[in-house]
Amino acid sequence: MTANDITDALLALEDSAQREVLLRFFKTGKGEYGEGDRFLGIRVPEVRLVAKTAVGLPLEEVPTLLLSPWHEVRLCGLLILTYQMERLCRRRVLDDPQAIEARDAIVTLYLQYADRANNWDLVDLSAPKIIGNWLLVPTRLGDKTQVLDSLADSPVLWRQRIAMVSTWKTTQQGDPTYALRYAERLLHHPHDLMHKAVGWMLREVGKRGNKVLLEAFLAQHAATMPRTTLRYAIERLPETERQEWMGRPTLP
């Protein structure tokens, strides 16, 4: 199977009615964050099915998918990378030199084409399973924090969101330090999509048994953080605590 075969399979699933729904949902109008993106109108479960049939696709074929003008084709390329990464992160191959090399190659390619994950769904369905898993396993690519710092410091919204949502995996595994680092770094980002991402990752910190750390972060920043971020961060707290946090005075 080649990238062209995969593209043809997805083109055969085109749904014009669903396309109109997706164009509105993903904000593709003039001046919106998804401006100009093109959709075939395929639901994510259908794209997943195609991606699973192509999990053995050679890595050199994936850029053809990522460079596609079609949103669902790019998504399929990203999902193939996530399935390949998950296989390479199984416990029995964690320290295998060939697996390390293969994981690093996936991460390198993903970072090279990160701008092609140019909507929140493309980021959220790929970053935690590619970069997030990579943060937990041996690598030869050097300092992992430097890699995430470069993403967080990028002027590109999607790279910044990759840095933030990649921390989901490390938080799940009991290490909230990445999440707190990038939540603080990106806390005052101007875009609503980042407000939601930061709040979401803070909520995960609280969910994973680190309520004390979440509350310490909120005590330091709640007065100045975007209200959307605060609402997302406290979503799993008891109602009385949520009301207390939302009722605190804010600073300009």
Coordinates of C-alpha atoms in Angstrom, one line a residue, residues 13-114:
L13 CA -15.6 7.8 1.1
E14 CA -16.4 11.5 0.3
D15 CA -19.7 12.7 1.8
S16 CA -20.8 16.2 0.6
A17 CA -23.4 16.6 3.2
Q18 CA -21.1 15.8 6.1
R19 CA -18.5 18.1 4.5
E20 CA -20.7 21.1 5.0
V21 CA -21.1 20.2 8.7
L22 CA -17.3 19.9 9.2
L23 CA -16.5 23.1 7.3
R24 CA -18.7 25.0 9.9
F25 CA -17.5 22.9 12.9
F26 CA -13.8 23.5 12.2
K27 CA -14.1 27.2 11.5
T28 CA -12.9 27.3 7.9
G29 CA -14.5 30.7 7.1
K30 CA -12.5 33.8 6.3
G31 CA -10.5 35.0 9.3
E32 CA -11.2 31.9 11.3
Y33 CA -8.5 29.6 12.6
G34 CA -9.2 26.9 10.0
E35 CA -9.6 29.3 7.1
G36 CA -9.3 27.6 3.7
D37 CA -9.0 24.0 4.9
R38 CA -10.7 21.4 2.7
F39 CA -12.8 18.5 3.9
L40 CA -14.0 15.3 2.2
G41 CA -16.7 14.9 4.8
I42 CA -15.4 11.7 6.5
R43 CA -16.1 10.9 10.1
V44 CA -13.1 10.1 12.3
P45 CA -14.0 6.4 12.9
E46 CA -14.0 5.9 9.2
V47 CA -10.6 7.6 8.8
R48 CA -9.3 5.4 11.7
L49 CA -10.4 2.2 9.8
V50 CA -8.4 3.3 6.8
A51 CA -5.4 4.2 8.9
K52 CA -5.5 0.8 10.6
T53 CA -5.3 -1.0 7.3
A54 CA -2.1 1.0 6.5
V55 CA -0.2 0.8 9.8
G56 CA 2.7 -0.8 7.9
L57 CA 3.0 2.1 5.6
P58 CA 6.8 3.0 5.1
L59 CA 7.6 6.2 6.9
E60 CA 8.8 7.9 3.7
E61 CA 5.3 7.6 2.3
V62 CA 3.7 9.5 5.2
P63 CA 4.7 13.1 4.1
T64 CA 2.6 12.6 1.0
L65 CA -0.4 12.3 3.2
L66 CA 0.6 15.1 5.5
L67 CA 1.0 17.5 2.6
S68 CA -2.5 16.7 1.2
P69 CA -4.9 19.6 0.9
W70 CA -7.6 17.3 2.4
H71 CA -8.0 17.5 6.1
E72 CA -9.0 13.8 6.5
V73 CA -6.0 12.6 4.4
R74 CA -3.7 14.6 6.8
L75 CA -5.5 13.1 9.7
C76 CA -5.0 9.6 8.3
G77 CA -1.3 10.2 8.0
L78 CA -1.1 11.4 11.6
L79 CA -3.1 8.4 12.8
I80 CA -0.8 6.0 11.0
L81 CA 2.1 7.6 12.9
T82 CA 0.3 7.2 16.2
Y83 CA -0.4 3.5 15.6
Q84 CA 3.2 2.9 14.6
M85 CA 4.4 4.8 17.7
E86 CA 2.2 2.8 20.0
R87 CA 3.6 -0.5 18.7
L88 CA 7.1 0.8 19.2
C89 CA 6.4 1.8 22.8
R90 CA 5.4 -1.7 24.0
R91 CA 7.3 -2.7 27.0
R92 CA 9.2 -5.6 25.3
V93 CA 10.8 -3.2 22.8
L94 CA 11.3 -0.1 25.0
D95 CA 15.1 -0.4 25.1
D96 CA 15.6 -2.2 21.7
P97 CA 18.0 -0.1 19.6
Q98 CA 16.0 -0.5 16.5
A99 CA 12.8 0.5 18.2
I100 CA 14.5 3.6 19.7
E101 CA 15.7 4.5 16.2
A102 CA 12.3 4.0 14.7
R103 CA 10.5 6.0 17.4
D104 CA 13.0 8.9 17.0
A105 CA 12.4 8.8 13.2
I106 CA 8.7 9.2 13.8
V107 CA 9.2 12.1 16.2
T108 CA 11.6 13.8 13.8
L109 CA 9.2 13.5 10.9
Y110 CA 6.2 14.7 13.1
L111 CA 8.2 17.7 14.2
Q112 CA 9.3 18.5 10.6
Y113 CA 5.6 18.5 9.4
A114 CA 4.0 19.8 12.6

